[in-house]
Tab-separated table of C-alpha atoms and ligand atoms in Angstrom:
chain	number	residue	atom	x	y	z
A	1262	MET	CA	92.368	65.836	125.571
A	1263	THR	CA	94.781	63.498	127.600
A	1264	PRO	CA	92.398	60.790	129.405
A	1265	ALA	CA	93.754	59.575	132.898
A	1266	PHE	CA	96.133	56.932	133.041
A	1267	ALA	CA	94.538	53.660	134.356
A	1268	PRO	CA	96.901	51.320	136.529
A	1269	LEU	CA	95.300	47.869	135.432
A	1270	SER	CA	97.104	45.952	132.652
A	1271	PRO	CA	94.731	45.875	129.751
A	1272	ASN	CA	95.791	42.542	128.598
A	1273	GLN	CA	94.650	41.059	131.760
A	1274	GLN	CA	91.058	42.490	131.416
A	1275	ILE	CA	88.388	40.740	129.228
A	1276	LEU	CA	86.468	44.091	129.174
A	1277	PRO	CA	87.856	47.468	128.245
A	1278	LEU	CA	89.110	49.218	131.391
A	1279	THR	CA	86.246	51.868	131.391
A	1280	ALA	CA	83.498	49.195	131.192
A	1281	GLU	CA	80.730	49.817	133.718
A	1282	THR	CA	76.989	49.222	134.065
A	1283	ASN	CA	74.651	52.248	134.295
A	1284	SER	CA	71.496	52.506	136.210
A	1285	ARG	CA	69.460	50.951	133.213
A	1286	GLY	CA	71.532	47.822	133.570
A	1287	HIS	CA	73.314	48.623	130.206
A	1288	LEU	CA	76.906	48.206	129.520
A	1289	VAL	CA	78.930	51.660	129.316
A	1290	ILE	CA	82.229	51.897	127.463
A	1291	GLY	CA	84.274	55.035	127.400
A	1292	GLY	CA	81.329	56.697	129.105
A	1293	CYS	CA	79.017	55.702	126.228
A	1294	ASP	CA	76.078	53.447	126.682
A	1295	VAL	CA	76.416	50.583	124.262
A	1296	VAL	CA	72.820	50.169	123.520
A	1297	GLU	CA	72.778	53.818	122.453
A	1298	LEU	CA	75.792	53.546	120.410
A	1299	VAL	CA	74.082	50.746	118.490
A	1300	ALA	CA	70.897	52.779	118.031
A	1301	GLN	CA	73.039	55.685	116.833
A	1302	PHE	CA	75.691	53.939	114.663
A	1303	GLY	CA	74.037	50.615	113.547
A	1304	SER	CA	74.750	46.955	114.261
A	1305	PRO	CA	77.173	45.193	114.180
A	1306	LEU	CA	79.329	47.897	115.702
A	1307	TYR	CA	82.972	47.844	116.762
A	1308	ILE	CA	83.458	49.952	119.685
A	1309	LEU	CA	87.119	50.921	120.527
A	1310	ASP	CA	87.942	52.425	124.032
A	1311	GLU	CA	90.484	55.147	123.690
A	1312	ILE	CA	91.776	54.804	127.357
A	1313	THR	CA	92.302	51.213	127.250
A	1314	PHE	CA	94.300	51.632	123.956
A	1315	ARG	CA	96.378	54.568	125.261
A	1316	THR	CA	96.974	52.809	128.625
A	1317	ALA	CA	98.410	49.598	126.941
A	1318	CYS	CA	100.754	52.024	124.808
A	1319	ARG	CA	101.891	53.967	127.790
A	1320	GLN	CA	102.461	50.752	129.844
A	1321	TYR	CA	104.721	49.504	127.188
A	1322	VAL	CA	106.472	52.856	126.442
A	1323	ASP	CA	107.007	53.762	130.185
A	1324	THR	CA	108.398	50.409	131.191
A	1325	PHE	CA	110.819	49.997	128.460
A	1326	GLN	CA	112.211	53.473	128.978
A	1327	HIS	CA	112.420	53.044	132.778
A	1328	SER	CA	113.935	49.485	132.724
A	1329	TYR	CA	116.278	49.288	130.022
A	1330	GLY	CA	119.017	51.706	130.471
A	1331	GLY	CA	119.201	52.467	126.690
A	1332	ASP	CA	117.178	53.743	123.757
A	1333	THR	CA	113.898	52.001	123.370
A	1334	LEU	CA	111.031	52.134	120.771
A	1335	VAL	CA	107.757	50.417	120.957
A	1336	LEU	CA	106.269	49.799	117.621
A	1337	TYR	CA	102.314	49.096	117.348
A	1338	ALA	CA	102.080	46.024	115.046
A	1339	SER	CA	99.311	47.553	113.078
A	1340	LYS	CA	97.931	44.494	111.320
A	1341	ALA	CA	96.010	43.821	114.556
A	1342	TRP	CA	93.932	46.695	113.465
A	1343	ASN	CA	95.418	48.926	110.725
A	1344	SER	CA	93.440	52.259	110.098
A	1345	LEU	CA	94.057	55.954	110.195
A	1346	ALA	CA	92.549	56.304	113.825
A	1347	THR	CA	94.556	53.440	115.136
A	1348	CYS	CA	97.868	54.393	113.726
A	1349	ALA	CA	97.336	57.858	114.848
A	1350	LEU	CA	96.614	56.963	118.335
A	1351	ALA	CA	99.593	54.753	118.648
A	1352	HIS	CA	101.777	57.585	117.138
A	1353	SER	CA	100.302	60.227	119.559
A	1354	GLU	CA	101.602	57.925	122.645
A	1355	GLY	CA	105.057	57.966	121.000
A	1356	LEU	CA	104.911	54.574	119.404
A	1357	GLY	CA	106.283	53.739	115.948
A	1358	ILE	CA	104.346	51.501	113.410
A	1359	ASP	CA	105.028	48.035	112.201
A	1360	VAL	CA	103.425	47.389	108.856
A	1361	ALA	CA	103.392	44.398	106.631
A	1362	SER	CA	102.123	45.535	103.388
A	1363	GLY	CA	102.204	48.652	100.975
A	1364	GLY	CA	98.613	49.241	102.117
A	1365	GLU	CA	99.391	49.092	105.756
A	1366	LEU	CA	102.455	51.517	105.006
A	1367	TYR	CA	99.992	53.753	103.085
A	1368	THR	CA	97.676	53.956	105.977
A	1369	ALA	CA	100.246	54.726	108.497
A	1370	LEU	CA	101.875	57.556	106.469
A	1371	ALA	CA	98.313	58.968	105.616
A	1372	ALA	CA	97.668	58.897	109.589
A	1373	GLY	CA	100.603	61.116	109.954
A	1374	VAL	CA	103.312	58.758	111.111
A	1375	PRO	CA	106.705	59.718	109.936
A	1376	ALA	CA	108.423	57.042	107.831
A	1377	SER	CA	111.492	57.204	110.241
A	1378	LYS	CA	109.101	55.377	112.837
A	1379	ILE	CA	107.634	52.800	110.430
A	1380	TYR	CA	109.370	49.390	110.128
A	1381	PHE	CA	108.178	47.400	107.045
A	1382	HIS	CA	107.847	43.431	107.417
A	1383	GLY	CA	106.657	40.801	105.180
A	1384	ASN	CA	107.935	37.305	103.601
A	1385	ASN	CA	107.111	38.378	100.222
A	1386	LYS	CA	107.428	42.233	99.381
A	1387	SER	CA	106.682	42.837	96.045
A	1388	PRO	CA	109.103	44.879	93.906
A	1389	GLN	CA	106.448	47.733	94.152
A	1390	GLU	CA	106.250	47.465	97.964
A	1391	LEU	CA	110.070	47.492	98.231
A	1392	LEU	CA	110.254	50.694	95.911
A	1393	TYR	CA	107.587	52.309	97.801
A	1394	ALA	CA	109.339	51.651	101.074
A	1395	LEU	CA	112.820	52.945	99.801
A	1396	GLU	CA	110.751	55.832	98.473
A	1397	VAL	CA	109.473	57.000	101.607
A	1398	ASN	CA	112.581	55.769	103.628
A	1399	CYS	CA	111.016	53.528	106.324
A	1400	THR	CA	112.973	50.751	107.703
A	1401	ILE	CA	112.811	47.628	105.741
A	1402	VAL	CA	112.900	44.318	107.767
A	1403	ALA	CA	114.346	41.860	105.134
A	1404	ASP	CA	113.078	38.383	105.343
A	1405	ASN	CA	114.881	36.506	102.564
A	1406	TRP	CA	117.519	36.516	99.773
A	1407	LEU	CA	115.318	37.641	97.107
A	1408	GLU	CA	114.531	40.794	98.904
A	1409	LEU	CA	118.234	41.518	99.997
A	1410	GLU	CA	119.327	41.159	96.265
A	1411	ARG	CA	116.524	43.441	95.021
A	1412	LEU	CA	117.242	46.065	97.831
A	1413	ALA	CA	120.964	45.943	96.922
A	1414	ALA	CA	120.404	46.374	93.338
A	1415	TYR	CA	117.768	49.309	93.696
A	1416	ALA	CA	120.266	50.997	96.098
A	1417	GLU	CA	122.951	50.671	93.558
A	1418	GLU	CA	120.835	51.994	90.547
A	1419	HIS	CA	118.983	54.957	92.252
A	1420	ASP	CA	120.484	57.787	94.076
A	1421	LEU	CA	118.524	57.368	97.251
A	1422	GLY	CA	120.319	60.277	99.401
A	1423	MET	CA	120.805	58.126	102.341
A	1424	PRO	CA	121.481	54.297	102.375
A	1425	PRO	CA	118.223	52.577	103.040
A	1426	ARG	CA	117.866	51.289	106.395
A	1427	VAL	CA	117.717	47.337	106.554
A	1428	MET	CA	116.970	45.032	109.555
A	1429	LEU	CA	117.443	41.152	109.116
A	1430	ARG	CA	114.714	38.918	110.279
A	1431	LEU	CA	116.049	35.652	111.483
A	1432	THR	CA	114.071	32.576	112.634
A	1433	PRO	CA	115.373	31.885	116.374
A	1434	GLY	CA	114.452	28.238	116.514
A	1435	ILE	CA	112.298	29.031	119.795
A	1436	GLU	CA	109.203	26.906	120.476
A	1437	CYS	CA	106.296	28.278	122.268
A	1438	HIS	CA	102.992	27.064	123.125
A	1439	THR	CA	100.352	28.779	120.800
A	1440	HIS	CA	98.369	27.784	117.884
A	1441	GLU	CA	100.205	26.400	115.126
A	1442	TYR	CA	98.972	29.041	112.504
A	1443	ILE	CA	100.317	31.933	114.769
A	1444	ARG	CA	103.625	30.439	115.511
A	1445	THR	CA	106.545	31.809	113.787
A	1446	GLY	CA	109.633	31.408	115.852
A	1447	HIS	CA	110.392	27.593	115.079
A	1448	LEU	CA	112.789	26.845	112.291
A	1449	ASP	CA	110.047	25.388	110.078
A	1450	SER	CA	108.510	28.725	109.414
A	1451	LYS	CA	107.874	30.606	106.278
A	1452	PHE	CA	109.241	33.746	107.851
A	1453	GLY	CA	112.834	35.024	107.990
A	1454	PHE	CA	116.187	33.791	107.501
A	1455	ASP	CA	117.671	30.520	108.688
A	1456	PRO	CA	120.132	31.246	111.316
A	1457	GLN	CA	122.475	28.504	109.838
A	1458	GLN	CA	122.889	31.256	107.039
A	1459	PHE	CA	124.024	33.999	109.451
A	1460	PRO	CA	127.671	33.869	108.505
A	1461	GLU	CA	126.613	34.298	104.815
A	1462	LEU	CA	124.221	37.049	105.708
A	1463	LEU	CA	127.012	38.869	107.533
A	1464	ARG	CA	129.214	38.459	104.365
A	1465	PHE	CA	126.509	39.771	102.191
A	1466	ALA	CA	126.025	42.670	104.496
A	1467	ARG	CA	129.935	43.682	104.573
A	1468	ALA	CA	129.803	43.371	100.748
A	1469	HIS	CA	127.022	45.871	100.366
A	1470	PRO	CA	127.720	49.132	102.139
A	1471	GLU	CA	125.060	50.909	100.079
A	1472	LEU	CA	122.519	49.700	102.662
A	1473	ASP	CA	122.347	50.672	106.278
A	1474	TRP	CA	122.430	47.470	108.359
A	1475	VAL	CA	120.632	48.764	111.325
A	1476	GLY	CA	119.903	45.486	113.184
A	1477	LEU	CA	118.265	42.204	113.803
A	1478	HIS	CA	114.624	41.093	114.448
A	1479	ALA	CA	112.910	38.009	115.539
A	1480	HIS	CA	109.217	37.409	116.121
A	1481	ILE	CA	108.278	34.162	117.699
A	1482	GLY	CA	104.432	34.064	117.671
A	1483	SER	CA	101.402	35.469	119.008
A	1484	GLN	CA	98.810	35.165	121.928
A	1485	ILE	CA	102.009	33.613	124.060
A	1486	PHE	CA	101.396	33.488	127.666
A	1487	GLU	CA	104.875	32.280	128.850
A	1488	GLN	CA	107.606	34.705	129.527
A	1489	GLN	CA	110.617	32.409	129.046
A	1490	PRO	CA	110.313	32.065	125.262
A	1491	HIS	CA	110.999	35.874	124.894
A	1492	LEU	CA	113.858	35.878	127.570
A	1493	ASP	CA	115.534	33.156	125.397
A	1494	LEU	CA	115.084	35.234	122.364
A	1495	CYS	CA	116.821	38.075	124.006
A	1496	ILE	CA	119.947	36.032	124.492
A	1497	VAL	CA	119.993	34.483	120.999
A	1498	LEU	CA	119.585	37.993	119.629
A	1499	VAL	CA	122.340	39.342	121.716
A	1500	GLU	CA	124.654	36.474	120.467
A	1501	TRP	CA	123.679	37.237	116.925
A	1502	LEU	CA	124.516	40.873	117.716
A	1503	GLN	CA	127.963	40.146	119.041
A	1504	ALA	CA	128.688	38.074	115.935
A	1505	ALA	CA	127.654	40.929	113.683
A	1506	ARG	CA	129.769	43.339	115.569
A	1507	GLU	CA	132.747	41.083	115.658
A	1508	ALA	CA	132.535	41.010	111.807
A	1509	MET	CA	132.750	44.716	111.689
A	1510	LEU	CA	129.019	45.404	111.155
A	1511	PRO	CA	128.184	47.715	113.852
A	1512	MET	CA	124.434	46.872	114.036
A	1513	ARG	CA	122.595	49.188	116.696
A	1514	GLU	CA	119.051	47.812	116.992
A	1515	LEU	CA	117.421	44.574	118.178
A	1516	ASN	CA	113.614	44.064	117.778
A	1517	VAL	CA	112.191	41.221	119.865
A	1518	GLY	CA	108.909	41.142	118.079
A	1519	GLY	CA	105.496	41.085	119.662
A	1520	GLY	CA	103.282	38.305	120.823
A	1521	LEU	CA	102.179	38.992	124.360
A	1522	GLY	CA	98.843	37.394	125.046
A	1523	ILE	CA	95.688	38.858	126.054
A	1524	ARG	CA	92.764	37.475	128.209
A	1525	TYR	CA	89.639	36.460	126.293
A	1526	ILE	CA	88.031	34.127	128.739
A	1527	GLU	CA	88.192	33.744	132.529
A	1528	THR	CA	90.811	30.905	132.531
A	1529	ASP	CA	93.305	32.906	130.247
A	1530	ASN	CA	96.171	34.290	132.456
A	1531	PRO	CA	98.689	36.258	130.579
A	1532	PRO	CA	101.336	38.137	132.370
A	1533	ALA	CA	100.690	41.997	132.520
A	1534	ILE	CA	102.491	44.332	130.156
A	1535	ALA	CA	104.681	46.159	132.647
A	1536	PRO	CA	106.503	43.050	134.293
A	1537	TRP	CA	106.740	41.452	130.914
A	1538	SER	CA	108.367	44.394	129.340
A	1539	LYS	CA	110.672	44.951	132.343
A	1540	ALA	CA	111.889	41.236	132.402
A	1541	ILE	CA	112.763	41.633	128.633
A	1542	SER	CA	114.541	44.932	129.305
A	1543	HIS	CA	116.599	43.617	132.240
A	1544	HIS	CA	117.362	40.302	130.340
A	1545	LEU	CA	118.583	42.052	127.257
A	1546	SER	CA	120.668	44.625	129.056
A	1547	HIS	CA	122.210	41.922	131.471
A	1548	ALA	CA	122.944	40.044	128.321
A	1549	CYS	CA	124.843	42.905	126.587
A	1550	ARG	CA	126.628	43.836	129.985
A	1551	ASP	CA	127.803	40.233	130.331
A	1552	ARG	CA	129.371	40.442	126.760
A	1553	ASN	CA	130.766	43.928	127.085
A	1554	LEU	CA	128.295	45.143	124.169
A	1555	ALA	CA	127.233	48.681	123.852
A	1556	LEU	CA	123.353	48.584	124.402
A	1557	PRO	CA	121.526	48.385	121.189
A	1558	LYS	CA	118.164	50.236	120.730
A	1559	LEU	CA	115.512	47.852	122.059
A	1560	ILE	CA	112.434	47.700	119.945
A	1561	CYS	CA	109.294	45.655	120.792
A	1562	GLU	CA	106.242	45.389	118.468
A	1563	PRO	CA	103.088	44.368	120.321
A	1564	GLY	CA	99.966	44.411	118.234
A	1565	ARG	CA	97.202	42.400	120.131
A	1566	SER	CA	97.884	43.339	123.534
A	1567	ILE	CA	97.504	47.062	122.708
A	1568	VAL	CA	94.349	47.047	120.613
A	1569	GLY	CA	92.766	43.449	121.456
A	1570	PRO	CA	91.414	44.444	125.010
A	1571	ALA	CA	90.481	47.987	123.814
A	1572	ALA	CA	87.431	47.127	121.644
A	1573	VAL	CA	84.345	45.045	121.638
A	1574	THR	CA	81.861	44.128	119.088
A	1575	ALA	CA	78.228	44.737	119.680
A	1576	TYR	CA	75.670	42.673	117.683
A	1577	THR	CA	71.833	42.592	117.615
A	1578	VAL	CA	70.194	39.293	118.441
A	1579	GLY	CA	67.969	37.589	115.718
A	1580	SER	CA	66.647	34.305	115.276
A	1581	ARG	CA	66.788	31.307	117.805
A	1582	LYS	CA	66.685	27.547	117.013
A	1583	THR	CA	66.385	25.066	119.825
A	1584	ILE	CA	67.153	21.431	119.192
A	1585	PRO	CA	65.707	19.640	122.109
A	1586	GLY	CA	68.204	17.733	124.324
A	1587	LEU	CA	71.100	19.071	121.943
A	1588	ARG	CA	71.586	22.824	121.743
A	1589	THR	CA	70.033	26.172	121.206
A	1590	TYR	CA	71.400	28.485	118.440
A	1591	ILE	CA	71.086	32.234	118.906
A	1592	ALA	CA	71.941	34.011	115.641
A	1593	VAL	CA	73.443	37.444	115.498
A	1594	ASP	CA	73.670	39.988	112.595
A	1595	GLY	CA	77.425	39.379	111.737
A	1596	GLY	CA	79.773	36.457	112.296
A	1597	MET	CA	82.916	35.205	110.540
A	1598	SER	CA	83.112	38.248	108.176
A	1599	ASP	CA	83.647	40.615	111.143
A	1600	ASN	CA	85.319	38.209	113.363
A	1601	PRO	CA	87.024	35.270	111.425
A	1602	ARG	CA	89.145	34.115	114.531
A	1603	PRO	CA	86.796	31.461	115.931
A	1604	ILE	CA	86.500	29.628	112.343
A	1605	THR	CA	90.164	30.102	111.626
A	1606	TYR	CA	91.807	29.287	114.946
A	1607	GLN	CA	89.029	27.988	117.127
A	1608	ALA	CA	89.542	31.246	119.115
A	1609	GLN	CA	87.466	31.724	122.339
A	1610	TYR	CA	85.642	34.501	123.355
A	1611	THR	CA	83.414	35.974	126.227
A	1612	ALA	CA	79.814	37.399	125.509
A	1613	LEU	CA	77.397	39.754	127.426
A	1614	CYS	CA	74.123	40.911	127.149
A	1615	ALA	CA	74.718	44.600	126.922
A	1616	ASN	CA	71.243	45.685	127.641
A	1617	ARG	CA	70.578	43.396	130.550
A	1618	MET	CA	73.911	43.493	132.380
A	1619	THR	CA	72.507	42.577	135.886
A	1620	ALA	CA	70.096	39.692	134.655
A	1621	ALA	CA	71.132	36.292	135.840
A	1622	ALA	CA	73.003	34.121	133.249
A	1623	THR	CA	70.799	31.191	133.380
A	1624	ASP	CA	71.044	29.799	129.663
A	1625	THR	CA	73.893	28.107	127.765
A	1626	VAL	CA	73.547	29.070	124.145
A	1627	CYS	CA	75.578	28.522	120.773
A	1628	ILE	CA	76.079	32.141	119.303
A	1629	ALA	CA	76.064	31.719	115.690
A	1630	GLY	CA	76.874	34.174	112.717
A	1631	LYS	CA	74.587	34.723	109.648
A	1632	HIS	CA	76.938	33.305	107.178
A	1633	CYS	CA	76.125	30.253	104.876
A	1634	GLU	CA	78.843	28.085	106.706
A	1635	SER	CA	77.862	25.712	109.438
A	1636	GLY	CA	81.164	26.454	111.167
A	1637	ASP	CA	80.146	30.165	111.604
A	1638	ILE	CA	79.899	29.987	115.176
A	1639	LEU	CA	80.976	32.914	117.334
A	1640	LEU	CA	80.883	30.992	120.708
A	1641	PRO	CA	79.814	27.492	120.957
A	1642	ALA	CA	78.601	27.523	124.525
A	1643	ALA	CA	78.043	31.024	126.151
A	1644	THR	CA	76.280	31.411	129.418
A	1645	LEU	CA	73.961	34.349	129.162
A	1646	PRO	CA	70.546	35.486	130.404
A	1647	PRO	CA	67.623	34.288	128.265
A	1648	LEU	CA	68.210	36.413	125.031
A	1649	GLN	CA	65.321	37.724	123.199
A	1650	PRO	CA	65.427	39.216	119.404
A	1651	ASN	CA	66.756	42.776	119.550
A	1652	ASP	CA	68.781	42.351	122.501
A	1653	ILE	CA	72.350	43.771	122.135
A	1654	LEU	CA	75.080	41.023	122.281
A	1655	VAL	CA	78.597	42.090	123.123
A	1656	ILE	CA	81.642	40.013	122.360
A	1657	ALA	CA	84.649	41.224	124.303
A	1658	SER	CA	88.312	41.603	123.312
A	1659	THR	CA	87.782	41.858	119.637
A	1660	GLY	CA	90.153	44.794	118.860
A	1661	ALA	CA	92.723	42.592	117.477
A	1662	TYR	CA	92.490	40.601	114.139
A	1663	ASN	CA	88.820	41.248	113.771
A	1664	TYR	CA	88.604	44.227	111.659
A	1665	SER	CA	91.816	43.769	110.111
A	1666	MET	CA	90.821	40.115	108.870
A	1667	ALA	CA	87.280	41.045	107.964
A	1668	SER	CA	85.655	40.168	104.790
A	1669	ASN	CA	82.644	40.785	102.828
A	1670	TYR	CA	81.792	37.086	102.717
A	1671	ASN	CA	78.023	36.775	101.532
A	1672	ARG	CA	78.269	40.370	100.654
A	1673	LEU	CA	77.882	41.618	104.046
A	1674	THR	CA	78.814	45.166	104.400
A	1675	ARG	CA	81.610	45.622	106.980
A	1676	PRO	CA	80.541	47.190	110.211
A	1677	ALA	CA	81.199	50.713	111.321
A	1678	ALA	CA	83.754	51.431	114.304
A	1679	VAL	CA	83.629	54.206	116.843
A	1680	LEU	CA	86.211	55.549	119.299
A	1681	VAL	CA	84.710	56.251	122.672
A	1682	CYS	CA	86.260	58.487	125.358
A	1683	GLU	CA	84.673	60.136	128.231
A	1684	GLY	CA	81.164	60.109	126.953
A	1685	GLU	CA	82.137	60.938	123.264
A	1686	ALA	CA	81.809	58.834	120.453
A	1687	ASN	CA	83.602	59.464	116.945
A	1688	LEU	CA	83.167	57.426	113.962
A	1689	ILE	CA	86.581	56.102	112.968
A	1690	LEU	CA	85.145	53.597	110.089
A	1691	GLN	CA	82.127	54.214	108.125
A	1692	ARG	CA	79.757	51.344	107.875
A	1693	GLU	CA	80.193	49.915	104.289
A	1694	THR	CA	77.020	50.433	101.906
A	1695	TYR	CA	75.575	48.089	99.368
A	1696	ALA	CA	76.936	50.661	96.700
A	1697	ASP	CA	80.475	50.073	98.065
A	1698	LEU	CA	79.987	46.246	97.489
A	1699	THR	CA	79.614	46.697	93.829
A	1700	ALA	CA	81.940	49.781	93.588
A	1701	HIS	CA	84.883	47.602	92.165
A	1702	ASP	CA	82.677	45.333	90.234
A	1703	VAL	CA	82.906	45.590	86.404
A	1704	LEU	CA	79.991	44.466	84.236
A	1705	PRO	CA	81.253	43.851	80.663
A	1706	LEU	CA	79.023	45.536	78.165
A	1707	ARG	CA	78.246	42.364	76.405
A	1708	LEU	CA	76.531	40.984	79.597
A	1709	THR	CA	74.237	43.940	79.897
A	1710	LEU	CA	73.156	43.494	76.254
A	1711	THR	CA	71.778	39.784	76.908
A	1712	THR	CA	69.079	40.673	79.151
B	3035	PLP	C1	101.969	39.721	113.947
B	3035	PLP	C2	103.393	40.452	114.379
B	3035	PLP	C3	103.403	40.951	115.545
B	3035	PLP	C4	102.487	41.332	116.769
B	3035	PLP	O1	102.042	40.240	117.145
B	3035	PLP	P1	100.909	40.382	118.487
B	3035	PLP	O2	100.807	38.974	118.816
B	3035	PLP	O3	99.785	41.050	117.818
B	3035	PLP	O4	101.608	41.217	119.478
B	3035	PLP	C5	104.782	41.650	115.818
B	3035	PLP	N1	105.776	41.581	114.773
B	3035	PLP	C6	105.605	40.650	113.576
B	3035	PLP	C7	106.766	40.527	112.945
B	3035	PLP	C8	104.344	40.023	113.540
B	3035	PLP	O5	104.259	39.482	112.398
């Protein structure tokens, strides 16, 4: 099945592109009634809309291909939502996968993604992870000297057939306006090499021809609404590329990272995927032409803007607590374990009542999770129709950094996820069971004897 291409930019929509309201006043996503999905698959439930996911992938792939003039590759930054289904979906749209751990690498490979299209990031890859990456022959984005020394040593010791592909991640010193914890491009960051050391890096690379030095990488942060930082980054990368080529290292790939923001609330106004990608393509190709440099392969690695707007989380409404003159708390059956972003980054979201979409939003309430933390608040002030127990509350744009950051705090079982498309819903993550929760617990024998 190849769903129709939708013209809207998913990252500018709060709800998935297929969202509509049916005659019962229920929210419908991917042709599936959300209330019925919860009845069938349980609550809370992640609902991933295939058309929105595919549309975002296509907008990136098509725009880079049409605007750049050289080879391009879009990588899905899978840490946003790493699973067999999301990796397989991205791969089926022609994307490669960016992974940041052995576990993410394992999942991408298990989803059928060839290692030739996998890029392995991370500021502290373990020796085991490096060996795994070398064994499967994915591209390694080297982040520090320890890693470079280990890679050179392994490549000398083992006959790997082909020299391992290595990119260098540098910290470009570009400031952008986003939350401090998700900013990575400024010089004081745990990620990447200090550009001051670039000459030294080039000397190291020249001294180690047993590694294939494919190119350079930088990532300046996440949930970015300005275009300028990425355009500045293009220039910085091209200057480094020129220096590398002048130092007789014929690097051939530039990776501009990810970071394009999405609309979580009405006032968010990110650039659309296509014009953003086009501006980067043009800026990079012009910067290369100005310097008479053959065009490198342009790589971009969006995560949030591909999967974020494609999913919603459906919860069931439970208890209510009204503190007169102060606030009304409405509790749902999940919270910081399935969406840690509000408590971690003060992230804001939009909520809807999925079973009464046409009812007037007359109440302002605080949507609380069910965890034993006062800070477990999903939305401090949501405007909604008056909510009753068993209503289905939907929080939008939860595709990115929700499931992937989920925990079992308070031993809640992690939710199920379904992929919806044209009226069909496929389970892509099973709901955890209580037995799953103790599956890795070990009870030493002497503790069983004391009771
Ligand atoms: C997180 C990350 C991305 C993706 O960022 P988004 O904001 O989700 O697009 C890309 N590259 C690297 C190296 C990252 O760490």
